[in-house]
PDB file of C-alpha atoms and ligand atoms in Angstrom:
ATOM      1  CA  MET S   1     120.591 257.372 192.092  1.00  0.00           C
ATOM      2  CA  ASN S   2     118.245 260.197 191.134  1.00  0.00           C
ATOM      3  CA  LYS S   3     114.537 260.482 191.761  1.00  0.00           C
ATOM      4  CA  LEU S   4     111.794 262.247 189.830  1.00  0.00           C
ATOM      5  CA  ILE S   5     108.200 262.693 190.924  1.00  0.00           C
ATOM      6  CA  TRP S   6     105.972 262.524 187.861  1.00  0.00           C
ATOM      7  CA  LEU S   7     102.445 263.953 187.649  1.00  0.00           C
ATOM      8  CA  THR S   8     100.304 264.679 184.631  1.00  0.00           C
ATOM      9  CA  ASP S   9      96.982 266.204 183.592  1.00  0.00           C
ATOM     10  CA  LEU S  10      96.098 268.320 186.617  1.00  0.00           C
ATOM     11  CA  HIS S  11      93.251 270.257 184.930  1.00  0.00           C
ATOM     12  CA  LEU S  12      93.278 273.010 187.556  1.00  0.00           C
ATOM     13  CA  VAL S  13      90.592 275.690 187.361  1.00  0.00           C
ATOM     14  CA  GLU S  14      90.221 279.240 188.605  1.00  0.00           C
ATOM     15  CA  PRO S  15      88.405 279.433 191.990  1.00  0.00           C
ATOM     16  CA  ASP S  16      85.082 280.638 190.539  1.00  0.00           C
ATOM     17  CA  ARG S  17      84.978 277.939 187.813  1.00  0.00           C
ATOM     18  CA  GLU S  18      83.004 274.718 187.815  1.00  0.00           C
ATOM     19  CA  TRP S  19      85.150 271.654 188.651  1.00  0.00           C
ATOM     20  CA  PRO S  20      85.809 269.395 185.643  1.00  0.00           C
ATOM     21  CA  ALA S  21      83.842 266.128 186.020  1.00  0.00           C
ATOM     22  CA  GLY S  22      82.447 267.517 189.293  1.00  0.00           C
ATOM     23  CA  VAL S  23      85.708 266.757 191.120  1.00  0.00           C
ATOM     24  CA  ASP S  24      87.896 269.444 192.711  1.00  0.00           C
ATOM     25  CA  PRO S  25      91.283 269.103 190.972  1.00  0.00           C
ATOM     26  CA  LEU S  26      93.100 271.257 193.531  1.00  0.00           C
ATOM     27  CA  ARG S  27      92.021 269.179 196.523  1.00  0.00           C
ATOM     28  CA  ARG S  28      93.324 266.019 194.855  1.00  0.00           C
ATOM     29  CA  LEU S  29      96.566 267.690 193.789  1.00  0.00           C
ATOM     30  CA  ARG S  30      97.137 268.856 197.346  1.00  0.00           C
ATOM     31  CA  ALA S  31      96.630 265.292 198.616  1.00  0.00           C
ATOM     32  CA  CYS S  32      99.396 264.200 196.213  1.00  0.00           C
ATOM     33  CA  PHE S  33     101.716 267.019 197.250  1.00  0.00           C
ATOM     34  CA  GLU S  34     101.175 266.268 200.959  1.00  0.00           C
ATOM     35  CA  GLU S  35     102.301 262.704 200.430  1.00  0.00           C
ATOM     36  CA  ILE S  36     105.142 263.743 198.135  1.00  0.00           C
ATOM     37  CA  GLU S  37     106.453 266.156 200.757  1.00  0.00           C
ATOM     38  CA  ALA S  38     106.247 263.490 203.439  1.00  0.00           C
ATOM     39  CA  GLN S  39     107.761 260.642 201.411  1.00  0.00           C
ATOM     40  CA  HIS S  40     109.825 262.184 198.618  1.00  0.00           C
ATOM     41  CA  ALA S  41     111.418 265.383 199.867  1.00  0.00           C
ATOM     42  CA  ASP S  42     114.646 263.935 198.420  1.00  0.00           C
ATOM     43  CA  ALA S  43     113.331 264.067 194.823  1.00  0.00           C
ATOM     44  CA  ASP S  44     115.495 265.913 192.307  1.00  0.00           C
ATOM     45  CA  ARG S  45     112.531 267.134 190.280  1.00  0.00           C
ATOM     46  CA  ILE S  46     108.763 267.237 190.070  1.00  0.00           C
ATOM     47  CA  VAL S  47     107.830 266.814 186.401  1.00  0.00           C
ATOM     48  CA  ILE S  48     104.282 267.635 185.253  1.00  0.00           C
ATOM     49  CA  SER S  49     103.650 266.435 181.728  1.00  0.00           C
ATOM     50  CA  GLY S  50     100.985 268.849 180.504  1.00  0.00           C
ATOM     51  CA  ASP S  51      97.314 269.757 180.819  1.00  0.00           C
ATOM     52  CA  LEU S  52      98.259 271.787 183.858  1.00  0.00           C
ATOM     53  CA  ILE S  53      94.982 273.694 183.677  1.00  0.00           C
ATOM     54  CA  GLN S  54      91.500 273.097 182.372  1.00  0.00           C
ATOM     55  CA  ILE S  55      90.851 274.832 179.076  1.00  0.00           C
ATOM     56  CA  ARG S  56      89.999 278.563 179.325  1.00  0.00           C
ATOM     57  CA  SER S  57      91.124 278.817 182.952  1.00  0.00           C
ATOM     58  CA  PRO S  58      94.527 280.548 182.589  1.00  0.00           C
ATOM     59  CA  GLY S  59      94.326 282.072 186.091  1.00  0.00           C
ATOM     60  CA  ALA S  60      94.889 278.551 187.419  1.00  0.00           C
ATOM     61  CA  TYR S  61      98.605 278.771 186.503  1.00  0.00           C
ATOM     62  CA  ARG S  62      99.048 281.140 189.459  1.00  0.00           C
ATOM     63  CA  ILE S  63      97.432 278.569 191.783  1.00  0.00           C
ATOM     64  CA  LEU S  64      99.802 275.914 190.455  1.00  0.00           C
ATOM     65  CA  ARG S  65     102.820 278.149 190.967  1.00  0.00           C
ATOM     66  CA  ASP S  66     101.873 278.714 194.620  1.00  0.00           C
ATOM     67  CA  GLU S  67     101.439 274.969 195.177  1.00  0.00           C
ATOM     68  CA  LEU S  68     104.746 274.117 193.517  1.00  0.00           C
ATOM     69  CA  GLU S  69     106.707 276.792 195.345  1.00  0.00           C
ATOM     70  CA  ALA S  70     105.419 275.346 198.646  1.00  0.00           C
ATOM     71  CA  THR S  71     106.961 271.928 197.835  1.00  0.00           C
ATOM     72  CA  ARG S  72     110.485 273.416 197.607  1.00  0.00           C
ATOM     73  CA  THR S  73     111.431 270.779 194.994  1.00  0.00           C
ATOM     74  CA  PRO S  74     112.644 272.035 191.592  1.00  0.00           C
ATOM     75  CA  TYR S  75     109.925 271.454 189.001  1.00  0.00           C
ATOM     76  CA  ARG S  76     109.667 271.144 185.237  1.00  0.00           C
ATOM     77  CA  LEU S  77     106.514 271.696 183.200  1.00  0.00           C
ATOM     78  CA  LEU S  78     105.282 270.556 179.800  1.00  0.00           C
ATOM     79  CA  ALA S  79     102.347 271.973 177.874  1.00  0.00           C
ATOM     80  CA  GLY S  80      99.342 269.844 176.888  1.00  0.00           C
ATOM     81  CA  ASN S  81      96.365 270.384 174.614  1.00  0.00           C
ATOM     82  CA  HIS S  82      94.464 272.138 177.418  1.00  0.00           C
ATOM     83  CA  ASP S  83      97.293 274.570 178.070  1.00  0.00           C
ATOM     84  CA  ASP S  84      97.847 278.066 176.761  1.00  0.00           C
ATOM     85  CA  ARG S  85     101.573 278.585 176.054  1.00  0.00           C
ATOM     86  CA  GLU S  86     101.395 282.351 176.437  1.00  0.00           C
ATOM     87  CA  ALA S  87      99.509 282.250 179.775  1.00  0.00           C
ATOM     88  CA  LEU S  88     101.769 279.448 181.028  1.00  0.00           C
ATOM     89  CA  LEU S  89     104.908 281.458 180.256  1.00  0.00           C
ATOM     90  CA  SER S  90     103.474 284.608 181.829  1.00  0.00           C
ATOM     91  CA  VAL S  91     103.316 282.789 185.189  1.00  0.00           C
ATOM     92  CA  PHE S  92     106.331 280.509 184.642  1.00  0.00           C
ATOM     93  CA  PRO S  93     108.702 282.713 182.586  1.00  0.00           C
ATOM     94  CA  GLU S  94     111.614 280.422 183.489  1.00  0.00           C
ATOM     95  CA  ALA S  95     110.013 277.416 181.707  1.00  0.00           C
ATOM     96  CA  GLY S  96     112.492 276.473 178.994  1.00  0.00           C
ATOM     97  CA  GLN S  97     111.754 277.464 175.448  1.00  0.00           C
ATOM     98  CA  HIS S  98     113.133 276.567 172.049  1.00  0.00           C
ATOM     99  CA  ASP S  99     111.863 278.077 168.792  1.00  0.00           C
ATOM    100  CA  GLY S 100     108.743 279.306 170.637  1.00  0.00           C
ATOM    101  CA  PHE S 101     107.932 275.867 172.027  1.00  0.00           C
ATOM    102  CA  ILE S 102     108.016 274.870 175.700  1.00  0.00           C
ATOM    103  CA  GLN S 103     110.700 272.351 174.977  1.00  0.00           C
ATOM    104  CA  TYR S 104     114.028 271.921 176.737  1.00  0.00           C
ATOM    105  CA  ALA S 105     116.644 269.470 177.982  1.00  0.00           C
ATOM    106  CA  GLU S 106     118.804 269.073 181.055  1.00  0.00           C
ATOM    107  CA  ALA S 107     121.126 266.715 182.888  1.00  0.00           C
ATOM    108  CA  VAL S 108     119.997 265.107 186.131  1.00  0.00           C
ATOM    109  CA  GLY S 109     122.829 263.041 187.567  1.00  0.00           C
ATOM    110  CA  ASP S 110     124.130 260.807 184.764  1.00  0.00           C
ATOM    111  CA  ALA S 111     120.915 261.066 182.769  1.00  0.00           C
ATOM    112  CA  ARG S 112     119.640 263.465 180.129  1.00  0.00           C
ATOM    113  CA  ILE S 113     115.989 264.483 180.282  1.00  0.00           C
ATOM    114  CA  LEU S 114     114.035 265.856 177.325  1.00  0.00           C
ATOM    115  CA  TYR S 115     110.810 267.763 177.824  1.00  0.00           C
ATOM    116  CA  VAL S 116     109.072 267.774 174.432  1.00  0.00           C
ATOM    117  CA  ASP S 117     106.265 270.085 173.289  1.00  0.00           C
ATOM    118  CA  THR S 118     103.726 267.997 171.328  1.00  0.00           C
ATOM    119  CA  VAL S 119     100.911 270.547 171.295  1.00  0.00           C
ATOM    120  CA  ALA S 120      99.225 271.012 167.882  1.00  0.00           C
ATOM    121  CA  GLN S 121      99.594 274.498 166.426  1.00  0.00           C
ATOM    122  CA  ASP S 122      95.925 274.784 165.438  1.00  0.00           C
ATOM    123  CA  GLY S 123      94.525 274.232 168.944  1.00  0.00           C
ATOM    124  CA  LYS S 124      93.359 270.683 168.195  1.00  0.00           C
ATOM    125  CA  HIS S 125      93.503 267.998 170.885  1.00  0.00           C
ATOM    126  CA  HIS S 126      95.755 265.517 169.073  1.00  0.00           C
ATOM    127  CA  GLY S 127      99.544 265.960 169.232  1.00  0.00           C
ATOM    128  CA  GLU S 128     102.020 266.902 166.520  1.00  0.00           C
ATOM    129  CA  LEU S 129     105.707 267.575 165.942  1.00  0.00           C
ATOM    130  CA  CYS S 130     106.821 270.064 163.303  1.00  0.00           C
ATOM    131  CA  PRO S 131     110.231 270.031 161.546  1.00  0.00           C
ATOM    132  CA  ALA S 132     111.670 272.555 164.057  1.00  0.00           C
ATOM    133  CA  ARG S 133     110.745 270.366 167.012  1.00  0.00           C
ATOM    134  CA  ILE S 134     111.971 267.197 165.306  1.00  0.00           C
ATOM    135  CA  ARG S 135     115.310 268.863 164.506  1.00  0.00           C
ATOM    136  CA  TRP S 136     115.763 269.814 168.154  1.00  0.00           C
ATOM    137  CA  ILE S 137     114.880 266.293 169.342  1.00  0.00           C
ATOM    138  CA  ALA S 138     117.416 264.808 166.904  1.00  0.00           C
ATOM    139  CA  GLU S 139     120.143 267.131 168.241  1.00  0.00           C
ATOM    140  CA  GLN S 140     119.310 266.239 171.822  1.00  0.00           C
ATOM    141  CA  ILE S 141     119.312 262.497 171.162  1.00  0.00           C
ATOM    142  CA  GLU S 142     122.737 262.881 169.592  1.00  0.00           C
ATOM    143  CA  LEU S 143     123.951 264.924 172.564  1.00  0.00           C
ATOM    144  CA  ALA S 144     122.761 262.281 175.055  1.00  0.00           C
ATOM    145  CA  GLY S 145     125.208 259.716 173.619  1.00  0.00           C
ATOM    146  CA  ASP S 146     124.971 256.507 175.644  1.00  0.00           C
ATOM    147  CA  LYS S 147     123.716 258.190 178.831  1.00  0.00           C
ATOM    148  CA  PRO S 148     120.285 257.230 180.161  1.00  0.00           C
ATOM    149  CA  LEU S 149     117.681 259.305 178.303  1.00  0.00           C
ATOM    150  CA  LEU S 150     114.229 260.081 179.665  1.00  0.00           C
ATOM    151  CA  VAL S 151     111.783 261.638 177.215  1.00  0.00           C
ATOM    152  CA  PHE S 152     108.659 263.340 178.576  1.00  0.00           C
ATOM    153  CA  LEU S 153     105.841 264.139 176.122  1.00  0.00           C
ATOM    154  CA  HIS S 154     102.232 265.093 176.701  1.00  0.00           C
ATOM    155  CA  HIS S 155     100.793 263.025 173.814  1.00  0.00           C
ATOM    156  CA  PRO S 156     101.774 259.349 173.514  1.00  0.00           C
ATOM    157  CA  PRO S 157     103.130 258.560 170.038  1.00  0.00           C
ATOM    158  CA  PHE S 158     101.411 255.134 170.114  1.00  0.00           C
ATOM    159  CA  ASP S 159      97.973 253.572 170.580  1.00  0.00           C
ATOM    160  CA  ILE S 160      97.152 252.091 173.985  1.00  0.00           C
ATOM    161  CA  GLY S 161      94.079 250.222 172.686  1.00  0.00           C
ATOM    162  CA  VAL S 162      91.376 252.685 173.772  1.00  0.00           C
ATOM    163  CA  PRO S 163      89.947 254.101 170.509  1.00  0.00           C
ATOM    164  CA  ALA S 164      88.653 257.371 171.995  1.00  0.00           C
ATOM    165  CA  LEU S 165      92.136 258.127 173.357  1.00  0.00           C
ATOM    166  CA  ASP S 166      94.139 256.712 170.470  1.00  0.00           C
ATOM    167  CA  ARG S 167      92.645 259.127 167.947  1.00  0.00           C
ATOM    168  CA  LEU S 168      94.043 261.992 170.065  1.00  0.00           C
ATOM    169  CA  ARG S 169      97.607 260.681 170.259  1.00  0.00           C
ATOM    170  CA  LEU S 170     100.717 262.188 168.658  1.00  0.00           C
ATOM    171  CA  LEU S 171     100.129 261.941 164.915  1.00  0.00           C
ATOM    172  CA  ASP S 172     102.918 261.356 162.397  1.00  0.00           C
ATOM    173  CA  ALA S 173     105.117 259.737 165.025  1.00  0.00           C
ATOM    174  CA  ASP S 174     107.217 257.797 162.472  1.00  0.00           C
ATOM    175  CA  VAL S 175     110.026 260.373 162.412  1.00  0.00           C
ATOM    176  CA  LEU S 176     110.316 260.256 166.193  1.00  0.00           C
ATOM    177  CA  ALA S 177     110.321 256.448 166.076  1.00  0.00           C
ATOM    178  CA  ALA S 178     113.148 256.485 163.523  1.00  0.00           C
ATOM    179  CA  LEU S 179     115.233 258.800 165.724  1.00  0.00           C
ATOM    180  CA  LEU S 180     114.705 256.662 168.821  1.00  0.00           C
ATOM    181  CA  GLN S 181     115.396 253.382 167.034  1.00  0.00           C
ATOM    182  CA  LYS S 182     119.012 254.494 166.535  1.00  0.00           C
ATOM    183  CA  ARG S 183     119.590 254.870 170.269  1.00  0.00           C
ATOM    184  CA  ARG S 184     121.517 252.234 172.225  1.00  0.00           C
ATOM    185  CA  GLY S 185     121.660 253.691 175.771  1.00  0.00           C
ATOM    186  CA  PRO S 186     118.866 253.201 178.323  1.00  0.00           C
ATOM    187  CA  THR S 187     115.859 255.146 177.037  1.00  0.00           C
ATOM    188  CA  HIS S 188     112.379 255.558 178.493  1.00  0.00           C
ATOM    189  CA  LEU S 189     109.342 257.518 177.272  1.00  0.00           C
ATOM    190  CA  PHE S 190     106.894 259.067 179.735  1.00  0.00           C
ATOM    191  CA  CYS S 191     103.572 260.280 178.324  1.00  0.00           C
ATOM    192  CA  GLY S 192     100.540 262.027 179.757  1.00  0.00           C
ATOM    193  CA  HIS S 193      97.183 262.865 178.162  1.00  0.00           C
ATOM    194  CA  VAL S 194      95.415 259.491 178.484  1.00  0.00           C
ATOM    195  CA  HIS S 195      94.610 259.579 182.229  1.00  0.00           C
ATOM    196  CA  ARG S 196      95.505 255.902 182.520  1.00  0.00           C
ATOM    197  CA  ASN S 197      98.463 253.752 183.544  1.00  0.00           C
ATOM    198  CA  ALA S 198      99.812 251.776 180.603  1.00  0.00           C
ATOM    199  CA  SER S 199     103.274 250.553 179.705  1.00  0.00           C
ATOM    200  CA  GLY S 200     104.925 248.725 176.852  1.00  0.00           C
ATOM    201  CA  LEU S 201     107.483 248.964 174.087  1.00  0.00           C
ATOM    202  CA  TRP S 202     107.614 251.435 171.205  1.00  0.00           C
ATOM    203  CA  ALA S 203     110.414 252.137 168.725  1.00  0.00           C
ATOM    204  CA  GLY S 204     112.537 249.643 170.644  1.00  0.00           C
ATOM    205  CA  HIS S 205     112.185 251.398 174.009  1.00  0.00           C
ATOM    206  CA  PRO S 206     109.906 251.126 177.041  1.00  0.00           C
ATOM    207  CA  PHE S 207     107.145 253.639 177.506  1.00  0.00           C
ATOM    208  CA  ALA S 208     104.700 254.485 180.273  1.00  0.00           C
ATOM    209  CA  THR S 209     101.564 256.557 180.501  1.00  0.00           C
ATOM    210  CA  LEU S 210     100.201 257.753 183.821  1.00  0.00           C
ATOM    211  CA  LYS S 211      97.013 258.415 185.730  1.00  0.00           C
ATOM    212  CA  SER S 212      96.000 261.936 186.604  1.00  0.00           C
ATOM    213  CA  PRO S 213      95.838 263.248 190.170  1.00  0.00           C
ATOM    214  CA  HIS S 214      92.353 264.416 189.093  1.00  0.00           C
ATOM    215  CA  VAL S 215      90.078 261.881 187.276  1.00  0.00           C
ATOM    216  CA  GLN S 216      90.706 258.922 184.944  1.00  0.00           C
ATOM    217  CA  PHE S 217      89.319 257.798 181.582  1.00  0.00           C
ATOM    218  CA  ASP S 218      87.629 254.420 181.294  1.00  0.00           C
ATOM    219  CA  LEU S 219      89.413 251.388 179.826  1.00  0.00           C
ATOM    220  CA  ASP S 220      86.845 251.077 177.019  1.00  0.00           C
ATOM    221  CA  MET S 221      88.363 249.201 174.094  1.00  0.00           C
ATOM    222  CA  LYS S 222      85.138 249.024 172.057  1.00  0.00           C
ATOM    223  CA  ARG S 223      83.460 252.399 171.770  1.00  0.00           C
ATOM    224  CA  ASN S 224      84.945 255.589 170.387  1.00  0.00           C
ATOM    225  CA  LYS S 225      83.620 257.738 173.222  1.00  0.00           C
ATOM    226  CA  LEU S 226      85.532 259.209 176.159  1.00  0.00           C
ATOM    227  CA  GLU S 227      84.018 258.267 179.517  1.00  0.00           C
ATOM    228  CA  ARG S 228      85.338 258.997 183.001  1.00  0.00           C
ATOM    229  CA  SER S 229      86.052 256.074 185.298  1.00  0.00           C
ATOM    230  CA  GLY S 230      85.908 255.956 189.078  1.00  0.00           C
ATOM    231  CA  GLU S 231      89.520 254.780 189.388  1.00  0.00           C
ATOM    232  CA  PRO S 232      91.531 256.609 192.054  1.00  0.00           C
ATOM    233  CA  PRO S 233      93.996 259.396 191.262  1.00  0.00           C
ATOM    234  CA  GLY S 234      97.715 258.753 191.147  1.00  0.00           C
ATOM    235  CA  TYR S 235     101.237 259.858 190.374  1.00  0.00           C
ATOM    236  CA  GLY S 236     104.581 258.230 189.607  1.00  0.00           C
ATOM    237  CA  VAL S 237     108.002 257.954 191.224  1.00  0.00           C
ATOM    238  CA  VAL S 238     110.872 257.465 188.769  1.00  0.00           C
ATOM    239  CA  LEU S 239     114.249 256.148 189.923  1.00  0.00           C
ATOM    240  CA  ILE S 240     117.228 256.639 187.632  1.00  0.00           C
ATOM    241  CA  ARG S 241     120.388 254.588 187.927  1.00  0.00           C
ATOM    242  CA  ARG S 242     123.326 254.364 185.537  1.00  0.00           C
ATOM    243  CA  HIS S 243     122.014 251.191 183.912  1.00  0.00           C
ATOM    244  CA  GLY S 244     118.309 251.304 184.530  1.00  0.00           C
ATOM    245  CA  ILE S 245     115.160 253.347 184.993  1.00  0.00           C
ATOM    246  CA  VAL S 246     112.263 252.283 187.246  1.00  0.00           C
ATOM    247  CA  LEU S 247     108.754 253.741 187.426  1.00  0.00           C
ATOM    248  CA  ASN S 248     106.677 253.135 190.557  1.00  0.00           C
ATOM    249  CA  TYR S 249     102.943 253.820 190.241  1.00  0.00           C
ATOM    250  CA  ARG S 250     101.205 255.276 193.277  1.00  0.00           C
ATOM    251  CA  ASP S 251      97.403 255.434 193.733  1.00  0.00           C
ATOM    252  CA  LEU S 252      96.002 257.849 196.274  1.00  0.00           C
ATOM    253  CA  PRO S 253      93.086 256.757 198.454  1.00  0.00           C
ATOM    254  CA  VAL S 254      91.176 260.040 198.239  1.00  0.00           C
ATOM    255  CA  SER S 255      87.451 260.556 197.784  1.00  0.00           C
TER     256      SER S 255
HETATM  257 FE1  LIG Q 301      95.765 266.137 177.130  1.00  0.00          FE
END
């Protein structure tokens, strides 16, 4: 069995910056890492699925690096719409790249893991995949054969039923759906961006979205306006076995 710790949407800021939503993102991240160190020192990876920093706070990548190095667990990073690829790579030069995107694949135990870059090229907040990224995903799906395949993306390629979040999802997701529909082996999608726990089925495979260790968005299925909710922060623990993948959701009781 292999274990991944999954976090998403940290929104870290430089020390002299105002906290997003009036909540210190670093204090909450540290509360997560304390528990992760105590309970999950056996994890194979920490995966953070994008929005590592708050927009225009590139100095926060250095803070994140220090925090991650202290955990002593290998980590993998994705970019989100709040990230700056160039600043991210200047602090994490080892982050995998393909065709200029922060996009890479690896084996963990019997499984293959894809880390997909869904960031729009024009700086917009919705997600997109260009032909180069789609080509790479197709190659990687082929390479995975019938092994368990875990696909991490910042932007969900589906609606979760919250209009203000759904309009910012991965657009033009049909090509990705067609690629995934051909797969027979265990496959699971893990998406960030929405600051909520949701799960379901898309393109014939299970998906999950995840809360942020920082703040959450409200489950508002009527209005088209993003509002914060008071729900607690959280992270995920993913267990991978030859014939199955399990996601455990963990809420943290922090103020
Ligand atoms: Fe995002």
